[in-house]
Short mmCIF file of C-alpha atoms in Angstrom, two decimals:
data_model
loop_
_atom_site.label_atom_id
_atom_site.label_comp_id
_atom_site.label_asym_id
_atom_site.label_seq_id
_atom_site.Cartn_x
_atom_site.Cartn_y
_atom_site.Cartn_z
CA MET A 1 0.00 0.00 0.00
CA GLY A 2 3.10 2.27 0.29
CA LEU A 3 2.31 3.32 3.88
CA LEU A 4 5.13 3.47 6.44
CA THR A 5 4.64 1.36 9.54
CA GLY A 6 6.70 0.28 12.52
CA PRO A 7 10.17 1.75 13.35
CA GLN A 8 10.51 3.56 10.02
CA ALA A 9 7.29 5.49 10.56
CA HIS A 10 8.31 6.37 14.13
CA ALA A 11 11.70 7.64 12.92
CA GLN A 12 10.06 9.80 10.28
CA ALA A 13 7.56 11.21 12.76
CA TYR A 14 10.42 11.99 15.19
CA ASP A 15 12.39 13.87 12.51
CA GLN A 16 9.31 15.83 11.45
CA LEU A 17 8.60 16.88 15.03
CA LEU A 18 12.20 18.03 15.49
CA GLU A 19 11.98 20.06 12.27
CA SER A 20 8.84 21.72 13.61
CA ALA A 21 10.56 22.43 16.92
CA ALA A 22 13.56 23.96 15.13
CA ARG A 23 11.30 26.29 13.13
CA GLN A 24 9.45 27.32 16.28
CA LEU A 25 12.75 27.97 18.08
CA GLY A 26 13.85 30.15 15.18
CA GLN A 27 10.63 32.15 15.65
CA LYS A 28 11.29 32.30 19.43
CA ASN A 29 8.00 30.50 20.00
CA TYR A 30 9.45 28.59 22.94
CA CYS A 31 6.24 27.09 24.27
CA ALA A 32 5.22 25.65 20.89
CA ALA A 33 8.74 24.27 20.47
CA THR A 34 8.54 22.71 23.93
CA ALA A 35 5.30 20.98 22.97
CA SER A 36 6.88 19.62 19.76
CA PHE A 37 9.91 18.37 21.67
CA ALA A 38 7.69 16.73 24.29
CA GLN A 39 5.75 14.89 21.59
CA ALA A 40 8.99 13.72 19.96
CA PHE A 41 10.62 12.66 23.24
CA ALA A 42 7.68 10.39 24.05
CA ASP A 43 9.63 7.88 21.97
CA THR A 44 12.52 7.43 24.40
CA THR A 45 14.47 5.25 21.93
CA GLN A 46 14.93 8.22 19.57
CA ALA A 47 15.79 11.06 21.93
CA GLY A 48 19.55 11.72 21.93
CA PRO A 49 21.53 14.05 24.22
CA PHE A 50 21.81 16.89 21.67
CA ASP A 51 18.07 16.83 20.98
CA LEU A 52 17.32 16.77 24.70
CA TYR A 53 19.59 19.75 25.25
CA ALA A 54 17.78 21.73 22.55
CA GLY A 55 14.44 20.77 24.06
CA ALA A 56 15.57 21.83 27.51
CA GLY A 57 16.62 25.20 26.11
CA ALA A 58 13.14 25.71 24.71
CA ALA A 59 11.40 24.62 27.92
CA ALA A 60 13.66 26.80 30.08
CA ASN A 61 12.27 29.84 28.24
CA CYS A 62 8.59 28.79 28.35
CA PRO A 63 6.82 30.03 31.51
CA GLY A 64 6.00 27.18 33.88
CA GLN A 65 8.11 24.60 31.97
CA GLN A 66 11.38 24.86 33.93
CA THR A 67 10.73 21.53 35.67
CA GLN A 68 10.33 19.88 32.28
CA ALA A 69 13.60 21.45 31.14
CA LEU A 70 15.41 20.02 34.16
CA ARG A 71 13.93 16.55 33.54
CA TRP A 72 15.30 16.55 30.00
CA LEU A 73 18.69 17.77 31.17
CA LEU A 74 18.90 15.01 33.77
CA ARG A 75 18.08 12.45 31.06
CA ILE A 76 21.24 13.61 29.30
CA THR A 77 23.35 12.65 32.32
CA ARG A 78 22.12 9.05 32.02
CA ALA A 79 23.28 8.68 28.40
CA ALA A 80 26.01 6.10 27.80
CA ASN A 81 29.38 7.19 26.35
CA LEU A 82 28.42 10.84 26.45
CA PRO A 83 30.98 12.81 24.35
CA ILE A 84 31.48 15.69 26.77
CA THR A 85 34.49 17.79 27.79
CA SER A 86 35.01 20.17 30.69
CA ARG A 87 35.00 23.05 28.18
CA ASP A 88 31.56 21.92 27.00
CA VAL A 89 30.29 22.01 30.58
CA ASP A 90 31.73 25.50 31.12
CA GLN A 91 29.90 26.70 28.00
CA MET A 92 26.65 25.16 29.24
CA ALA A 93 27.06 26.85 32.63
CA GLN A 94 27.34 30.22 30.86
CA ASP A 95 24.55 29.60 28.33
CA ALA A 96 22.05 32.43 28.79
CA ALA A 97 19.25 30.19 27.49
CA PHE A 98 19.31 28.34 30.83
CA SER A 99 19.49 31.34 33.19
CA THR A 100 15.96 30.60 34.47
CA LEU A 101 17.24 27.27 35.85
CA HIS A 102 20.22 28.53 37.84
CA ASN A 103 18.42 28.66 41.19
CA PHE A 104 17.18 25.07 40.98
CA PRO A 105 19.28 22.40 42.78
CA GLU A 106 18.76 20.10 39.79
CA TRP A 107 20.78 22.54 37.63
CA SER A 108 23.79 22.23 39.92
CA HIS A 109 23.37 18.46 39.94
CA PHE A 110 23.25 18.45 36.13
CA LEU A 111 26.50 20.39 35.81
CA ALA A 112 28.26 18.36 38.52
CA SER A 113 27.26 15.10 36.86
CA LEU A 114 28.57 16.24 33.48
CA ARG A 115 31.84 17.43 35.02
CA GLN A 116 32.28 14.00 36.54
CA THR A 117 31.60 12.36 33.17
CA ALA A 118 34.12 14.67 31.47
CA ALA A 119 36.75 13.87 34.10
CA GLN A 120 36.13 10.15 33.69
CA ARG A 121 36.57 10.46 29.92
CA VAL A 122 39.91 12.21 30.43
CA ALA A 123 41.06 9.53 32.87
CA GLU A 124 40.00 6.75 30.50
CA ALA A 125 41.78 8.43 27.59
CA GLN A 126 44.96 8.80 29.64
CA ARG A 127 44.79 5.16 30.71
CA ALA A 128 44.24 4.00 27.13
CA ALA A 129 47.15 6.16 25.93
CA ALA A 130 49.47 4.75 28.60
CA GLU A 131 48.49 1.18 27.76
CA TRP A 132 48.93 1.79 24.03
CA GLN A 133 52.36 3.37 24.52
CA SER A 134 53.64 0.68 26.86
CA GLY A 135 52.37 -2.04 24.50
CA ALA A 136 54.13 -0.45 21.52
CA LEU A 137 57.34 -0.12 23.53
CA ARG A 138 57.20 -3.83 24.43
CA GLN A 139 57.06 -4.70 20.73
CA ALA A 140 60.27 -2.80 19.98
CA LEU A 141 63.22 -4.96 18.95
CA PRO A 142 66.71 -4.52 20.41
CA LEU A 143 69.60 -3.87 18.07
CA PRO A 144 70.92 -7.21 16.76
CA ALA A 145 74.17 -8.50 18.19
CA LYS A 146 75.51 -8.90 14.66
CA PRO A 147 74.65 -6.69 11.69
CA GLY A 148 72.38 -8.40 9.19
CA ARG A 149 70.79 -10.74 11.73
CA HIS A 150 67.09 -10.01 12.10
CA ALA A 151 64.99 -11.34 14.96
CA PRO A 152 61.33 -12.35 14.58
CA ALA A 153 58.95 -9.45 15.12
CA GLN A 154 55.36 -9.48 16.31
CA SER A 155 52.84 -8.00 13.94
CA GLY A 156 51.42 -4.66 14.92
CA PHE A 157 53.12 -1.50 16.15
CA ALA A 158 56.50 -0.94 17.79
CA LEU A 159 57.60 2.40 19.26
CA TYR A 160 61.16 3.70 18.98
CA TYR A 161 63.03 6.97 19.54
CA ALA A 162 65.66 8.76 17.45
CA PRO A 163 67.32 11.46 19.61
CA VAL A 164 68.39 14.76 18.08
CA ASP A 165 70.33 16.94 20.55
CA THR A 166 67.95 17.20 23.53
CA VAL A 167 64.84 16.06 21.60
CA ARG A 168 63.74 12.41 21.74
CA VAL A 169 61.79 12.04 18.51
CA PRO A 170 59.36 9.09 18.55
CA TYR A 171 58.46 6.94 15.56
CA LEU A 172 56.36 3.86 14.98
CA VAL A 173 57.14 0.80 12.92
CA TYR A 174 54.14 -1.10 11.62
CA VAL A 175 54.82 -4.80 10.98
CA PRO A 176 52.33 -6.70 8.79
CA LYS A 177 51.29 -10.23 9.69
CA THR A 178 53.12 -11.53 6.62
CA TYR A 179 56.54 -10.22 7.71
CA GLN A 180 59.29 -12.84 7.83
CA PRO A 181 62.76 -11.88 9.12
CA GLY A 182 64.38 -14.13 6.53
CA ARG A 183 62.79 -12.30 3.60
CA ARG A 184 63.49 -8.75 2.46
CA THR A 185 60.44 -6.51 2.71
CA ALA A 186 59.56 -3.12 1.27
CA LEU A 187 59.32 -0.09 3.57
CA LEU A 188 56.92 2.85 3.35
CA VAL A 189 58.05 5.99 5.17
CA TYR A 190 54.99 8.14 5.92
CA LEU A 191 55.09 11.72 7.24
CA HIS A 192 51.79 12.75 8.79
CA GLY A 193 49.99 16.07 8.34
CA GLY A 194 48.94 18.72 10.82
CA VAL A 195 52.48 19.40 12.02
CA VAL A 196 52.02 23.18 12.08
CA ASN A 197 49.10 22.75 14.54
CA THR A 198 50.62 20.04 16.74
CA THR A 199 52.39 21.25 19.88
CA GLN A 200 53.42 17.81 21.20
CA PHE A 201 54.46 14.53 19.61
CA GLN A 202 51.35 12.32 19.47
CA ALA A 203 53.12 9.02 20.17
CA ALA A 204 50.69 8.16 22.97
CA ASP A 205 47.55 8.52 20.84
CA PRO A 206 45.97 5.11 20.15
CA GLY A 207 43.97 6.71 17.34
CA VAL A 208 47.06 6.73 15.14
CA VAL A 209 46.35 3.09 14.21
CA GLN A 210 43.39 4.34 12.14
CA GLU A 211 45.67 6.13 9.67
CA PRO A 212 44.89 4.74 6.18
CA ILE A 213 48.57 4.14 5.46
CA PHE A 214 48.58 1.15 7.81
CA ALA A 215 45.61 -0.55 6.15
CA ALA A 216 47.23 0.07 2.77
CA ALA A 217 50.51 -1.41 4.02
CA ALA A 218 48.73 -4.51 5.34
CA ALA A 219 47.26 -5.12 1.89
CA LEU A 220 50.65 -4.54 0.24
CA GLN A 221 52.50 -6.62 2.87
CA THR A 222 54.98 -3.84 3.58
CA LEU A 223 56.40 -2.29 6.74
CA VAL A 224 55.71 1.34 7.63
CA LEU A 225 58.01 3.82 9.32
CA TYR A 226 55.78 6.52 10.83
CA PRO A 227 57.76 9.43 12.37
CA PHE A 228 56.00 11.87 14.68
CA GLY A 229 56.41 15.60 14.16
CA ARG A 230 55.37 18.69 16.05
CA GLN A 231 55.26 22.43 15.50
CA SER A 232 58.74 23.04 16.95
CA PHE A 233 60.27 19.97 15.28
CA GLY A 234 58.44 19.38 12.03
CA TRP A 235 58.97 18.68 8.38
CA LEU A 236 58.67 22.16 6.89
CA GLU A 237 60.69 24.49 9.10
CA GLN A 238 63.39 22.42 10.79
CA ARG A 239 66.05 20.85 8.56
CA ALA A 240 67.08 18.63 11.51
CA ALA A 241 63.63 17.01 11.49
CA LEU A 242 63.98 16.12 7.81
CA GLU A 243 67.48 14.77 8.26
CA ASN A 244 66.39 12.72 11.27
CA VAL A 245 64.01 10.77 9.03
CA ARG A 246 67.07 9.22 7.37
CA THR A 247 68.42 8.28 10.79
CA MET A 248 65.15 6.50 11.52
CA VAL A 249 65.32 4.63 8.20
CA GLU A 250 68.79 3.34 9.08
CA GLN A 251 67.61 2.24 12.54
CA VAL A 252 64.71 0.35 10.99
CA LYS A 253 67.05 -1.36 8.53
CA GLN A 254 69.19 -2.57 11.44
CA ARG A 255 66.23 -4.22 13.19
CA TYR A 256 64.10 -5.43 10.26
CA ASN A 257 64.97 -7.10 6.99
CA ILE A 258 64.34 -4.19 4.63
CA ASP A 259 64.85 -4.33 0.88
CA SER A 260 66.95 -1.19 0.34
CA ARG A 261 65.83 -1.04 -3.28
CA ARG A 262 62.18 -0.70 -2.20
CA VAL A 263 62.08 2.14 0.32
CA TYR A 264 59.43 4.75 -0.53
CA LEU A 265 58.74 8.08 1.16
CA GLY A 266 55.48 9.98 1.21
CA GLY A 267 53.08 11.92 3.35
CA MET A 268 49.87 13.84 3.77
CA SER A 269 49.48 17.65 3.73
CA ASN A 270 52.56 19.03 5.57
CA GLY A 271 54.09 15.57 5.32
CA GLY A 272 53.38 15.46 1.59
CA SER A 273 55.13 18.81 1.16
CA ALA A 274 58.16 17.28 2.86
CA ALA A 275 57.97 14.32 0.47
CA LEU A 276 58.03 16.78 -2.45
CA TRP A 277 61.13 18.39 -0.95
CA TYR A 278 62.87 15.01 -0.63
CA ALA A 279 61.95 14.06 -4.19
CA CYS A 280 63.38 17.29 -5.61
CA GLN A 281 66.30 17.96 -3.28
CA SER A 282 67.44 14.77 -1.55
CA PRO A 283 66.13 11.63 -3.29
CA THR A 284 69.08 9.33 -2.61
CA GLY A 285 68.10 6.06 -0.97
CA PHE A 286 64.43 6.18 -1.92
CA ALA A 287 62.86 4.27 -4.79
CA GLY A 288 59.94 6.68 -5.14
CA PHE A 289 57.83 9.34 -3.50
CA PHE A 290 54.14 10.15 -2.98
CA ALA A 291 52.42 13.31 -1.79
CA VAL A 292 48.76 13.40 -0.69
CA SER A 293 46.85 16.72 -0.51
CA ALA A 294 50.14 18.61 -0.61
CA LEU A 295 51.62 21.68 -2.27
CA PRO A 296 55.37 22.27 -2.56
CA ALA A 297 56.76 24.30 0.34
CA MET A 298 59.68 26.58 -0.40
CA SER A 299 60.64 27.47 3.18
CA LEU A 300 63.72 25.23 2.92
CA GLY A 301 64.73 26.63 -0.44
CA PRO A 302 63.56 26.38 -4.07
CA LEU A 303 62.75 22.91 -5.38
CA ASN A 304 64.77 21.35 -8.18
CA PHE A 305 62.04 19.69 -10.24
CA LYS A 306 64.56 18.60 -12.86
CA GLN A 307 65.76 16.09 -10.29
CA LEU A 308 62.61 14.12 -11.12
CA ASN A 309 64.04 13.23 -14.53
CA ARG A 310 66.68 11.01 -12.96
CA GLY A 311 64.69 7.93 -12.08
CA ALA A 312 62.71 8.02 -8.81
CA PRO A 313 59.01 8.65 -9.58
CA LEU A 314 56.82 11.08 -7.68
CA TYR A 315 53.03 10.70 -7.47
CA SER A 316 50.83 13.58 -6.30
CA LEU A 317 47.35 12.47 -5.22
CA HIS A 318 45.08 15.49 -4.86
CA ALA A 319 41.33 16.11 -4.68
CA PRO A 320 40.05 18.71 -7.19
CA ASP A 321 37.81 20.22 -4.50
CA ASP A 322 40.64 20.75 -1.99
CA GLN A 323 40.21 24.25 -0.54
CA VAL A 324 43.15 24.09 1.90
CA ALA A 325 45.81 23.21 -0.67
CA PRO A 326 44.00 24.26 -3.86
CA TYR A 327 44.24 21.73 -6.68
CA HIS A 328 44.50 24.45 -9.32
CA GLU A 329 47.74 25.73 -7.76
CA LEU A 330 49.35 22.30 -7.95
CA GLN A 331 47.95 21.77 -11.46
CA ALA A 332 49.41 25.11 -12.60
CA LEU A 333 52.82 24.23 -11.20
CA TYR A 334 52.64 20.82 -12.85
CA ALA A 335 51.71 22.41 -16.18
CA GLN A 336 54.50 24.96 -15.76
CA GLN A 337 57.01 22.13 -16.01
CA GLY A 338 55.69 21.60 -19.53
CA GLY A 339 55.93 17.83 -19.45
CA GLN A 340 59.71 18.06 -19.01
CA VAL A 341 59.56 16.35 -15.63
CA ARG A 342 58.71 12.90 -16.89
CA HIS A 343 58.65 11.11 -13.54
CA TRP A 344 56.13 13.40 -11.82
CA HIS A 345 52.56 12.10 -12.05
CA LEU A 346 49.56 14.22 -10.98
CA VAL A 347 46.63 11.95 -10.06
CA PRO A 348 43.17 13.42 -9.35
CA ALA A 349 41.71 11.94 -6.16
CA PRO A 350 38.03 11.34 -5.31
CA ALA A 351 36.11 14.40 -4.16
CA GLY A 352 36.31 14.99 -0.45
CA GLY A 353 38.42 18.09 0.02
CA HIS A 354 41.75 18.28 1.79
CA ALA A 355 40.90 15.27 3.97
CA PHE A 356 39.55 13.02 1.19
CA LEU A 357 42.00 10.34 2.36
CA TYR A 358 39.76 9.75 5.40
CA GLY A 359 36.59 9.53 3.33
CA PRO A 360 34.90 6.40 1.97
CA LYS A 361 37.07 6.25 -1.18
CA GLY A 362 40.35 7.50 0.29
CA LEU A 363 41.92 4.18 1.18
CA ALA A 364 41.20 2.65 -2.22
CA ALA A 365 42.74 5.68 -3.94
CA LEU A 366 45.84 5.43 -1.76
CA GLN A 367 46.22 1.70 -2.43
CA THR A 368 45.92 2.25 -6.18
CA LEU A 369 48.57 4.96 -6.06
CA LEU A 370 50.97 2.83 -3.99
CA ASN A 371 50.49 -0.11 -6.35
CA GLN A 372 51.53 2.13 -9.24
CA LEU A 373 54.45 3.61 -7.33
CA MET A 374 55.81 0.23 -6.23
CA GLN A 375 55.56 -1.47 -9.61
CA PRO A 376 58.97 -2.83 -10.67
CA ALA A 377 60.60 -0.67 -13.34
CA PRO A 378 60.18 -2.16 -16.85
#
């Protein structure tokens, strides 16, 4: 008959009621919005914390509905895995929309409960970071007693440090399940993005395992060297940070059986700009380069694009709708070379802006690029 029934109909009715409430809030018709929210929240399986907060804001400004506002706020405190920070709670405490609730004891209870939840989330994140870091340190291999002897390595992530003066620079080595110490394996060196906005090395962040480069490496059965950078020791401004990447490569070669003819360097955004610098200025020791969502950076001097005629290929993977590192700028620079740089390949990526790599088609695009880059020379 084409009529909606069951959960689908309830979901549609819920969305329609919230749309009505949003319109009424925009018109400052708080009591009508409160009524719409109340009708929607009758289905307790649909009401989420953000919707409840909006409803409470409406009720707090409707005469005689402050008790209802407090009920909805207290329902928020019972939500599981509530994504709340102490800054969020501070903003709520100062939100003028809830000034009519400040003299109620339930308001203080609401804020105190959320502060406790925020503190618990911080503690859990710190505990997870400590466990992740200690686990990665346990997987690190000692230097072999004799050069060329490689011990078995557990699959997963191992954490190492490469000191430079007073700075202990951390880096990860990802080991695929297929790694065998008796067989030479390719190595991908990957320089992450966001360096200019990162004040501390992120070696204790378990979320790093979600970087697409690791999934791509698992499919390609390669190791990954993943250096960490920060604002004061990053790829674009500090020559020592760039040079230290080579030190890390040599350390990895000592511990793992790396095929020196198949070491590739690339990166994303700031890291991709560093890969462009290596490709044009210091390509020795690398079989190829790849840059994702990256423009050349000239802060370390002009780039010698003619270097790309001498063998090691460079692939630039870039989304046409990138607004951070505009595609047309890279395309113009590529065209400026007039086809004379035969080993530089500009590859349009799927739409998704500067961060397309983290979108639904990003990993597939990266894997395709790496397959092309790592093809044996004819």
